[in-house]
mmCIF file with all atom_site columns, C-alpha atoms in Angstrom:
data_model
loop_
_atom_site.group_PDB
_atom_site.id
_atom_site.type_symbol
_atom_site.label_atom_id
_atom_site.label_alt_id
_atom_site.label_comp_id
_atom_site.label_asym_id
_atom_site.label_entity_id
_atom_site.label_seq_id
_atom_site.pdbx_PDB_ins_code
_atom_site.Cartn_x
_atom_site.Cartn_y
_atom_site.Cartn_z
_atom_site.occupancy
_atom_site.B_iso_or_equiv
_atom_site.pdbx_formal_charge
_atom_site.auth_seq_id
_atom_site.auth_comp_id
_atom_site.auth_asym_id
_atom_site.auth_atom_id
_atom_site.pdbx_PDB_model_num
ATOM 1   C CA . MET A 1 1   ? -13.802 -23.957 -4.035  1.00 46.00 ? 1309 MET A CA 1
ATOM 2   C CA . THR A 1 2   ? -14.927 -23.109 -7.615  1.00 70.00 ? 1310 THR A CA 1
ATOM 3   C CA . ASP A 1 3   ? -12.137 -23.112 -10.594 1.00 87.00 ? 1311 ASP A CA 1
ATOM 4   C CA . ILE A 1 4   ? -12.410 -18.801 -10.378 1.00 87.00 ? 1312 ILE A CA 1
ATOM 5   C CA . TYR A 1 5   ? -11.716 -18.697 -7.016  1.00 89.00 ? 1313 TYR A CA 1
ATOM 6   C CA . GLN A 1 6   ? -8.774  -21.210 -7.087  1.00 90.00 ? 1314 GLN A CA 1
ATOM 7   C CA . ARG A 1 7   ? -6.884  -19.054 -9.840  1.00 90.00 ? 1315 ARG A CA 1
ATOM 8   C CA . ILE A 1 8   ? -7.513  -15.512 -7.767  1.00 90.00 ? 1316 ILE A CA 1
ATOM 9   C CA . GLU A 1 9   ? -5.646  -17.561 -4.531  1.00 91.00 ? 1317 GLU A CA 1
ATOM 10  C CA . ALA A 1 10  ? -2.953  -18.570 -7.198  1.00 92.00 ? 1318 ALA A CA 1
ATOM 11  C CA . GLU A 1 11  ? -2.558  -14.840 -7.891  1.00 91.00 ? 1319 GLU A CA 1
ATOM 12  C CA . ILE A 1 12  ? -1.946  -13.887 -4.392  1.00 92.00 ? 1320 ILE A CA 1
ATOM 13  C CA . PRO A 1 13  ? 2.119   -14.630 -3.875  1.00 92.00 ? 1321 PRO A CA 1
ATOM 14  C CA . VAL A 1 14  ? 2.507   -13.004 -7.279  1.00 91.00 ? 1322 VAL A CA 1
ATOM 15  C CA . LEU A 1 15  ? 0.096   -9.543  -6.109  1.00 92.00 ? 1323 LEU A CA 1
ATOM 16  C CA . ARG A 1 16  ? 2.192   -9.513  -2.492  1.00 92.00 ? 1324 ARG A CA 1
ATOM 17  C CA . ARG A 1 17  ? 5.273   -9.848  -4.128  1.00 90.00 ? 1325 ARG A CA 1
ATOM 18  C CA . TYR A 1 18  ? 4.584   -6.537  -6.303  1.00 89.00 ? 1326 TYR A CA 1
ATOM 19  C CA . ALA A 1 19  ? 2.842   -4.928  -3.575  1.00 90.00 ? 1327 ALA A CA 1
ATOM 20  C CA . ARG A 1 20  ? 5.629   -5.510  -1.294  1.00 89.00 ? 1328 ARG A CA 1
ATOM 21  C CA . ALA A 1 21  ? 8.250   -3.913  -4.066  1.00 85.00 ? 1329 ALA A CA 1
ATOM 22  C CA . LEU A 1 22  ? 5.537   -1.466  -4.321  1.00 84.00 ? 1330 LEU A CA 1
ATOM 23  C CA . ILE A 1 23  ? 4.704   0.201   -1.036  1.00 84.00 ? 1331 ILE A CA 1
ATOM 24  C CA . ARG A 1 24  ? 8.072   -0.941  0.475   1.00 82.00 ? 1332 ARG A CA 1
ATOM 25  C CA . ASN A 1 25  ? 6.165   -2.123  3.823   1.00 84.00 ? 1333 ASN A CA 1
ATOM 26  C CA . LEU A 1 26  ? 4.698   -5.606  4.495   1.00 88.00 ? 1334 LEU A CA 1
ATOM 27  C CA . THR A 1 27  ? 2.098   -4.753  6.696   1.00 90.00 ? 1335 THR A CA 1
ATOM 28  C CA . ASP A 1 28  ? 0.493   -1.952  4.354   1.00 89.00 ? 1336 ASP A CA 1
ATOM 29  C CA . ALA A 1 29  ? 1.316   -4.298  1.196   1.00 90.00 ? 1337 ALA A CA 1
ATOM 30  C CA . ASP A 1 30  ? -0.433  -7.064  2.806   1.00 92.00 ? 1338 ASP A CA 1
ATOM 31  C CA . ASP A 1 31  ? -3.123  -5.314  3.344   1.00 92.00 ? 1339 ASP A CA 1
ATOM 32  C CA . LEU A 1 32  ? -3.080  -3.721  -0.151  1.00 92.00 ? 1340 LEU A CA 1
ATOM 33  C CA . VAL A 1 33  ? -3.259  -7.007  -1.336  1.00 93.00 ? 1341 VAL A CA 1
ATOM 34  C CA . GLN A 1 34  ? -6.684  -8.291  0.856   1.00 94.00 ? 1342 GLN A CA 1
ATOM 35  C CA . GLU A 1 35  ? -8.190  -4.537  -0.399  1.00 93.00 ? 1343 GLU A CA 1
ATOM 36  C CA . CYS A 1 36  ? -7.431  -5.936  -4.053  1.00 93.00 ? 1344 CYS A CA 1
ATOM 37  C CA . VAL A 1 37  ? -8.296  -9.724  -3.478  1.00 93.00 ? 1345 VAL A CA 1
ATOM 38  C CA . ALA A 1 38  ? -11.571 -9.133  -1.504  1.00 94.00 ? 1346 ALA A CA 1
ATOM 39  C CA . ARG A 1 39  ? -12.488 -5.903  -4.308  1.00 94.00 ? 1347 ARG A CA 1
ATOM 40  C CA . ALA A 1 40  ? -11.705 -9.176  -7.386  1.00 92.00 ? 1348 ALA A CA 1
ATOM 41  C CA . LEU A 1 41  ? -14.424 -11.213 -5.455  1.00 92.00 ? 1349 LEU A CA 1
ATOM 42  C CA . THR A 1 42  ? -17.044 -8.456  -5.106  1.00 93.00 ? 1350 THR A CA 1
ATOM 43  C CA . LYS A 1 43  ? -16.327 -7.300  -8.702  1.00 91.00 ? 1351 LYS A CA 1
ATOM 44  C CA . LEU A 1 44  ? -16.159 -11.103 -10.104 1.00 89.00 ? 1352 LEU A CA 1
ATOM 45  C CA . HIS A 1 45  ? -19.256 -10.732 -12.256 1.00 87.00 ? 1353 HIS A CA 1
ATOM 46  C CA . LEU A 1 46  ? -17.495 -7.547  -13.871 1.00 87.00 ? 1354 LEU A CA 1
ATOM 47  C CA . TRP A 1 47  ? -14.542 -9.893  -15.138 1.00 84.00 ? 1355 TRP A CA 1
ATOM 48  C CA . ARG A 1 48  ? -14.973 -11.925 -18.417 1.00 84.00 ? 1356 ARG A CA 1
ATOM 49  C CA . GLU A 1 49  ? -13.866 -14.971 -18.964 1.00 83.00 ? 1357 GLU A CA 1
ATOM 50  C CA . GLY A 1 50  ? -11.092 -15.705 -21.367 1.00 81.00 ? 1358 GLY A CA 1
ATOM 51  C CA . SER A 1 51  ? -9.435  -12.266 -20.393 1.00 84.00 ? 1359 SER A CA 1
ATOM 52  C CA . ASN A 1 52  ? -6.059  -12.079 -18.305 1.00 86.00 ? 1360 ASN A CA 1
ATOM 53  C CA . LEU A 1 53  ? -7.534  -12.857 -15.191 1.00 89.00 ? 1361 LEU A CA 1
ATOM 54  C CA . ARG A 1 54  ? -4.054  -11.156 -13.884 1.00 89.00 ? 1362 ARG A CA 1
ATOM 55  C CA . SER A 1 55  ? -4.056  -8.133  -15.785 1.00 88.00 ? 1363 SER A CA 1
ATOM 56  C CA . TRP A 1 56  ? -7.173  -7.877  -14.038 1.00 91.00 ? 1364 TRP A CA 1
ATOM 57  C CA . LEU A 1 57  ? -6.194  -8.678  -10.653 1.00 92.00 ? 1365 LEU A CA 1
ATOM 58  C CA . PHE A 1 58  ? -2.944  -6.065  -11.199 1.00 91.00 ? 1366 PHE A CA 1
ATOM 59  C CA . THR A 1 59  ? -5.297  -2.922  -12.027 1.00 90.00 ? 1367 THR A CA 1
ATOM 60  C CA . ILE A 1 60  ? -7.560  -3.609  -9.548  1.00 92.00 ? 1368 ILE A CA 1
ATOM 61  C CA . LEU A 1 61  ? -4.182  -3.933  -7.174  1.00 91.00 ? 1369 LEU A CA 1
ATOM 62  C CA . HIS A 1 62  ? -2.797  -0.481  -9.370  1.00 89.00 ? 1370 HIS A CA 1
ATOM 63  C CA . ASN A 1 63  ? -5.925  1.538   -8.664  1.00 89.00 ? 1371 ASN A CA 1
ATOM 64  C CA . GLN A 1 64  ? -6.046  0.491   -4.652  1.00 89.00 ? 1372 GLN A CA 1
ATOM 65  C CA . TYR A 1 65  ? -2.746  1.613   -4.447  1.00 89.00 ? 1373 TYR A CA 1
ATOM 66  C CA . VAL A 1 66  ? -3.636  4.990   -6.412  1.00 86.00 ? 1374 VAL A CA 1
ATOM 67  C CA . ASP A 1 67  ? -6.428  5.358   -4.265  1.00 85.00 ? 1375 ASP A CA 1
ATOM 68  C CA . HIS A 1 68  ? -4.141  4.573   -1.410  1.00 83.00 ? 1376 HIS A CA 1
ATOM 69  C CA . VAL A 1 69  ? -1.749  7.052   -2.048  1.00 81.00 ? 1377 VAL A CA 1
ATOM 70  C CA . ARG A 1 70  ? -4.269  9.686   -2.736  1.00 82.00 ? 1378 ARG A CA 1
ATOM 71  C CA . ARG A 1 71  ? -5.839  9.288   1.020   1.00 81.00 ? 1379 ARG A CA 1
ATOM 72  C CA . SER A 1 72  ? -2.583  9.403   2.211   1.00 76.00 ? 1380 SER A CA 1
ATOM 73  C CA . ILE A 1 73  ? -1.984  13.034  0.600   1.00 77.00 ? 1381 ILE A CA 1
ATOM 74  C CA . ARG A 1 74  ? -5.451  13.859  1.613   1.00 77.00 ? 1382 ARG A CA 1
ATOM 75  C CA . SER A 1 75  ? -4.803  12.953  5.434   1.00 75.00 ? 1383 SER A CA 1
ATOM 76  C CA . GLY A 1 76  ? -1.499  12.990  5.719   1.00 69.00 ? 1384 GLY A CA 1
ATOM 77  C CA . THR A 1 77  ? 1.674   10.565  6.522   1.00 59.00 ? 1385 THR A CA 1
ATOM 78  C CA . THR A 1 78  ? 1.652   8.762   9.874   1.00 61.00 ? 1386 THR A CA 1
ATOM 79  C CA . VAL A 1 79  ? 4.381   6.493   10.863  1.00 57.00 ? 1387 VAL A CA 1
ATOM 80  C CA . GLU A 1 80  ? 3.224   3.782   13.763  1.00 61.00 ? 1388 GLU A CA 1
ATOM 81  C CA . PHE A 1 81  ? 6.269   2.141   15.721  1.00 54.00 ? 1389 PHE A CA 1
ATOM 82  C CA . ASP A 1 82  ? 5.342   -0.534  18.179  1.00 57.00 ? 1390 ASP A CA 1
ATOM 83  C CA . GLY A 1 83  ? 9.177   -1.308  18.937  1.00 54.00 ? 1391 GLY A CA 1
ATOM 84  C CA . ALA A 1 84  ? 9.462   -4.987  17.186  1.00 53.00 ? 1392 ALA A CA 1
ATOM 85  C CA . THR A 1 85  ? 9.936   -4.916  13.571  1.00 55.00 ? 1393 THR A CA 1
ATOM 86  C CA . ASP A 1 86  ? 10.345  -7.943  10.894  1.00 59.00 ? 1394 ASP A CA 1
ATOM 87  C CA . LEU A 1 87  ? 13.207  -7.088  10.270  1.00 55.00 ? 1395 LEU A CA 1
ATOM 88  C CA . PRO A 1 88  ? 16.460  -7.698  12.113  1.00 56.00 ? 1396 PRO A CA 1
ATOM 89  C CA . LEU A 1 89  ? 18.216  -4.485  12.810  1.00 56.00 ? 1397 LEU A CA 1
ATOM 90  C CA . ARG A 1 90  ? 21.815  -4.923  11.855  1.00 63.00 ? 1398 ARG A CA 1
ATOM 91  C CA . LEU A 1 91  ? 23.078  -7.205  9.259   1.00 52.00 ? 1399 LEU A CA 1
ATOM 92  C CA . PRO A 1 92  ? 27.046  -8.366  8.422   1.00 52.00 ? 1400 PRO A CA 1
ATOM 93  C CA . ALA A 1 93  ? 28.299  -5.429  6.079   1.00 53.00 ? 1401 ALA A CA 1
ATOM 94  C CA . THR A 1 94  ? 30.418  -8.521  4.507   1.00 57.00 ? 1402 THR A CA 1
ATOM 95  C CA . GLN A 1 95  ? 27.549  -9.562  2.675   1.00 67.00 ? 1403 GLN A CA 1
ATOM 96  C CA . GLU A 1 96  ? 27.973  -7.495  -1.074  1.00 77.00 ? 1404 GLU A CA 1
ATOM 97  C CA . LYS A 1 97  ? 25.102  -9.399  -2.621  1.00 77.00 ? 1405 LYS A CA 1
ATOM 98  C CA . ARG A 1 98  ? 22.651  -7.690  0.596   1.00 78.00 ? 1406 ARG A CA 1
ATOM 99  C CA . LEU A 1 99  ? 24.519  -4.355  0.095   1.00 78.00 ? 1407 LEU A CA 1
ATOM 100 C CA . GLU A 1 100 ? 23.781  -4.426  -3.824  1.00 81.00 ? 1408 GLU A CA 1
ATOM 101 C CA . LEU A 1 101 ? 20.084  -5.156  -2.798  1.00 80.00 ? 1409 LEU A CA 1
ATOM 102 C CA . ARG A 1 102 ? 19.779  -2.373  -0.261  1.00 84.00 ? 1410 ARG A CA 1
ATOM 103 C CA . ASP A 1 103 ? 20.929  -0.299  -2.828  1.00 86.00 ? 1411 ASP A CA 1
ATOM 104 C CA . LEU A 1 104 ? 18.483  -0.904  -5.553  1.00 85.00 ? 1412 LEU A CA 1
ATOM 105 C CA . ASP A 1 105 ? 15.887  -0.598  -2.750  1.00 86.00 ? 1413 ASP A CA 1
ATOM 106 C CA . ARG A 1 106 ? 17.035  2.605   -2.142  1.00 88.00 ? 1414 ARG A CA 1
ATOM 107 C CA . ALA A 1 107 ? 17.246  3.706   -6.045  1.00 88.00 ? 1415 ALA A CA 1
ATOM 108 C CA . LEU A 1 108 ? 13.838  2.122   -6.618  1.00 88.00 ? 1416 LEU A CA 1
ATOM 109 C CA . GLY A 1 109 ? 12.389  4.512   -3.958  1.00 88.00 ? 1417 GLY A CA 1
ATOM 110 C CA . LEU A 1 110 ? 14.192  7.232   -5.636  1.00 90.00 ? 1418 LEU A CA 1
ATOM 111 C CA . LEU A 1 111 ? 12.048  6.677   -8.678  1.00 91.00 ? 1419 LEU A CA 1
ATOM 112 C CA . THR A 1 112 ? 9.189   8.432   -9.993  1.00 91.00 ? 1420 THR A CA 1
ATOM 113 C CA . ALA A 1 113 ? 6.274   6.078   -9.308  1.00 89.00 ? 1421 ALA A CA 1
ATOM 114 C CA . GLU A 1 114 ? 5.573   5.926   -12.438 1.00 91.00 ? 1422 GLU A CA 1
ATOM 115 C CA . GLN A 1 115 ? 8.745   4.664   -13.267 1.00 92.00 ? 1423 GLN A CA 1
ATOM 116 C CA . ARG A 1 116 ? 9.020   1.886   -10.404 1.00 91.00 ? 1424 ARG A CA 1
ATOM 117 C CA . MET A 1 117 ? 5.895   0.703   -11.373 1.00 90.00 ? 1425 MET A CA 1
ATOM 118 C CA . VAL A 1 118 ? 6.582   -0.042  -14.849 1.00 93.00 ? 1426 VAL A CA 1
ATOM 119 C CA . ILE A 1 119 ? 10.162  -1.689  -13.928 1.00 92.00 ? 1427 ILE A CA 1
ATOM 120 C CA . LEU A 1 120 ? 8.680   -3.742  -11.236 1.00 90.00 ? 1428 LEU A CA 1
ATOM 121 C CA . LEU A 1 121 ? 5.690   -4.825  -13.656 1.00 90.00 ? 1429 LEU A CA 1
ATOM 122 C CA . VAL A 1 122 ? 8.607   -5.706  -16.327 1.00 91.00 ? 1430 VAL A CA 1
ATOM 123 C CA . GLY A 1 123 ? 11.546  -7.185  -14.186 1.00 88.00 ? 1431 GLY A CA 1
ATOM 124 C CA . LEU A 1 124 ? 10.112  -8.565  -10.886 1.00 85.00 ? 1432 LEU A CA 1
ATOM 125 C CA . GLU A 1 125 ? 6.882   -9.732  -13.002 1.00 85.00 ? 1433 GLU A CA 1
ATOM 126 C CA . GLY A 1 126 ? 7.933   -10.006 -15.892 1.00 87.00 ? 1434 GLY A CA 1
ATOM 127 C CA . MET A 1 127 ? 4.306   -8.864  -17.418 1.00 89.00 ? 1435 MET A CA 1
ATOM 128 C CA . PRO A 1 128 ? 4.210   -8.093  -21.546 1.00 91.00 ? 1436 PRO A CA 1
ATOM 129 C CA . TYR A 1 129 ? 4.366   -4.263  -22.171 1.00 93.00 ? 1437 TYR A CA 1
ATOM 130 C CA . SER A 1 130 ? 0.946   -4.315  -23.777 1.00 91.00 ? 1438 SER A CA 1
ATOM 131 C CA . ASP A 1 131 ? -0.530  -6.021  -20.393 1.00 89.00 ? 1439 ASP A CA 1
ATOM 132 C CA . ILE A 1 132 ? 1.167   -3.419  -18.302 1.00 91.00 ? 1440 ILE A CA 1
ATOM 133 C CA . GLY A 1 133 ? -0.224  -0.176  -20.866 1.00 92.00 ? 1441 GLY A CA 1
ATOM 134 C CA . THR A 1 134 ? -3.640  -2.102  -20.696 1.00 89.00 ? 1442 THR A CA 1
ATOM 135 C CA . MET A 1 135 ? -3.208  -2.469  -16.719 1.00 87.00 ? 1443 MET A CA 1
ATOM 136 C CA . LEU A 1 136 ? -2.252  1.371   -16.634 1.00 88.00 ? 1444 LEU A CA 1
ATOM 137 C CA . GLY A 1 137 ? -4.117  3.012   -18.555 1.00 90.00 ? 1445 GLY A CA 1
ATOM 138 C CA . ILE A 1 138 ? -1.241  3.933   -21.009 1.00 92.00 ? 1446 ILE A CA 1
ATOM 139 C CA . PRO A 1 139 ? -0.166  3.381   -24.394 1.00 94.00 ? 1447 PRO A CA 1
ATOM 140 C CA . VAL A 1 140 ? 2.283   0.632   -25.161 1.00 94.00 ? 1448 VAL A CA 1
ATOM 141 C CA . GLY A 1 141 ? 5.019   3.864   -26.014 1.00 94.00 ? 1449 GLY A CA 1
ATOM 142 C CA . THR A 1 142 ? 4.533   5.350   -22.651 1.00 94.00 ? 1450 THR A CA 1
ATOM 143 C CA . VAL A 1 143 ? 5.548   1.935   -21.372 1.00 94.00 ? 1451 VAL A CA 1
ATOM 144 C CA . ARG A 1 144 ? 8.623   1.873   -22.773 1.00 95.00 ? 1452 ARG A CA 1
ATOM 145 C CA . SER A 1 145 ? 9.568   5.144   -22.360 1.00 94.00 ? 1453 SER A CA 1
ATOM 146 C CA . ARG A 1 146 ? 9.172   5.316   -18.963 1.00 94.00 ? 1454 ARG A CA 1
ATOM 147 C CA . LEU A 1 147 ? 11.098  1.929   -18.730 1.00 94.00 ? 1455 LEU A CA 1
ATOM 148 C CA . SER A 1 148 ? 13.826  3.321   -20.268 1.00 93.00 ? 1456 SER A CA 1
ATOM 149 C CA . ARG A 1 149 ? 14.273  6.262   -18.015 1.00 94.00 ? 1457 ARG A CA 1
ATOM 150 C CA . GLY A 1 150 ? 13.841  4.154   -15.112 1.00 93.00 ? 1458 GLY A CA 1
ATOM 151 C CA . ARG A 1 151 ? 16.297  2.204   -16.292 1.00 92.00 ? 1459 ARG A CA 1
ATOM 152 C CA . ALA A 1 152 ? 18.626  4.965   -17.225 1.00 92.00 ? 1460 ALA A CA 1
ATOM 153 C CA . ALA A 1 153 ? 17.798  6.508   -13.767 1.00 91.00 ? 1461 ALA A CA 1
ATOM 154 C CA . LEU A 1 154 ? 18.788  3.360   -11.797 1.00 90.00 ? 1462 LEU A CA 1
ATOM 155 C CA . ARG A 1 155 ? 21.862  2.625   -14.140 1.00 89.00 ? 1463 ARG A CA 1
ATOM 156 C CA . GLY A 1 156 ? 22.834  6.674   -12.678 1.00 89.00 ? 1464 GLY A CA 1
ATOM 157 C CA . LEU A 1 157 ? 21.739  6.223   -9.294  1.00 89.00 ? 1465 LEU A CA 1
ATOM 158 C CA . MET A 1 158 ? 23.696  2.522   -8.841  1.00 87.00 ? 1466 MET A CA 1
ATOM 159 C CA . GLY A 1 159 ? 26.819  3.606   -10.897 1.00 84.00 ? 1467 GLY A CA 1
ATOM 160 C CA . VAL A 1 160 ? 26.493  0.799   -13.372 1.00 82.00 ? 1468 VAL A CA 1
ATOM 161 C CA . GLU A 1 161 ? 26.661  1.491   -16.957 1.00 76.00 ? 1469 GLU A CA 1
ATOM 162 C CA . PRO A 1 162 ? 26.384  -0.710  -20.082 1.00 68.00 ? 1470 PRO A CA 1
ATOM 163 C CA . ASP A 1 163 ? 29.071  -2.530  -20.485 1.00 61.00 ? 1471 ASP A CA 1
ATOM 164 C CA . ARG A 1 164 ? 30.038  -1.287  -24.579 1.00 55.00 ? 1472 ARG A CA 1
ATOM 165 C CA . CYS A 1 165 ? 32.761  -4.030  -25.709 1.00 46.00 ? 1473 CYS A CA 1
ATOM 166 C CA . ASP A 1 166 ? 30.521  -7.141  -24.614 1.00 41.00 ? 1474 ASP A CA 1
ATOM 167 C CA . ASP A 1 167 ? 27.112  -5.838  -26.360 1.00 41.00 ? 1475 ASP A CA 1
ATOM 168 C CA . VAL A 1 168 ? 27.583  -8.189  -29.200 1.00 39.00 ? 1476 VAL A CA 1
ATOM 169 C CA . VAL A 1 169 ? 28.198  -10.871 -27.088 1.00 35.00 ? 1477 VAL A CA 1
ATOM 170 C CA . ALA A 1 170 ? 25.553  -10.280 -24.130 1.00 34.00 ? 1478 ALA A CA 1
ATOM 171 C CA . PRO A 1 171 ? 23.677  -7.319  -24.780 1.00 39.00 ? 1479 PRO A CA 1
ATOM 172 C CA . GLY A 1 172 ? 22.351  -5.917  -21.470 1.00 40.00 ? 1480 GLY A CA 1
ATOM 173 C CA . ILE A 1 173 ? 25.478  -6.480  -19.507 1.00 33.00 ? 1481 ILE A CA 1
ATOM 174 C CA . LEU A 1 174 ? 25.584  -3.640  -16.758 1.00 40.00 ? 1482 LEU A CA 1
ATOM 175 C CA . ARG A 1 175 ? 28.771  -3.556  -14.982 1.00 40.00 ? 1483 ARG A CA 1
ATOM 176 C CA . ARG A 1 176 ? 29.803  -1.113  -12.412 1.00 41.00 ? 1484 ARG A CA 1
ATOM 177 C CA . ALA A 1 177 ? 31.263  2.457   -13.494 1.00 41.00 ? 1485 ALA A CA 1
ATOM 178 C CA . PRO A 1 178 ? 34.984  2.416   -11.845 1.00 39.00 ? 1486 PRO A CA 1
ATOM 179 C CA . SER A 1 179 ? 34.955  6.284   -10.554 1.00 39.00 ? 1487 SER A CA 1
ATOM 180 C CA . VAL A 1 180 ? 31.660  6.745   -8.489  1.00 40.00 ? 1488 VAL A CA 1
ATOM 181 C CA . GLY A 1 181 ? 30.573  3.470   -5.620  1.00 43.00 ? 1489 GLY A CA 1
ATOM 182 C CA . ALA A 1 182 ? 26.818  3.569   -5.703  1.00 43.00 ? 1490 ALA A CA 1
ATOM 183 C CA . GLY A 1 183 ? 26.603  4.529   -1.800  1.00 44.00 ? 1491 GLY A CA 1
ATOM 184 C CA . ARG A 1 184 ? 28.164  7.614   -2.710  1.00 41.00 ? 1492 ARG A CA 1
ATOM 185 C CA . GLN A 1 185 ? 25.857  8.936   -5.015  1.00 43.00 ? 1493 GLN A CA 1
ATOM 186 C CA . LEU A 1 186 ? 22.732  7.285   -3.158  1.00 45.00 ? 1494 LEU A CA 1
ATOM 187 C CA . ALA A 1 187 ? 24.061  9.832   -0.374  1.00 42.00 ? 1495 ALA A CA 1
ATOM 188 C CA . ALA A 1 188 ? 24.194  12.008  -2.503  1.00 42.00 ? 1496 ALA A CA 1
ATOM 189 C CA . ALA A 1 189 ? 20.859  12.169  -3.981  1.00 45.00 ? 1497 ALA A CA 1
ATOM 190 C CA . GLY A 1 190 ? 19.445  12.066  -0.550  1.00 45.00 ? 1498 GLY A CA 1
ATOM 191 C CA . THR A 1 191 ? 17.997  8.541   0.068   1.00 41.00 ? 1499 THR A CA 1
ATOM 192 C CA . ARG A 1 192 ? 15.457  8.023   2.752   1.00 38.00 ? 1500 ARG A CA 1
#
């Protein structure tokens, strides 16, 4: 394999992680990544050497996702059930971190698609704001605005607020609000 093929192959785990977080369905996410890589390979002549390959691939993935959403809106949503799942149906409720991740997953599902994409690209992938803006075709200020609004919405849904007394020592530390639990807020917000 040539260098560009190896570089594309090295980006597949990152693409899969983002697609799985975005779509929230393992099979559909893997299909989306496969479509993205196939599209990238057929359009390889359009990629410019020296430009950011990851941003280019994420742009293709994003466009494929938008096409997928538009197709599903036109054709209606179908649900396949084969009786088997990849995930166990029952997990011990004593694992607090797993419950927090479940609450976070549900809260992410309640965000707008635009906010969720920006939060995942910044938080999960660690992409710079300028690359996200280029990928999504929006100004950096819009990226920051969506990120700020998305974080505020997540804090509200999760029952988390910034720890005002520790802002000087460790800005960004979050603590759970004592008055309302995340589970009750998510239930009231209409989780999936």
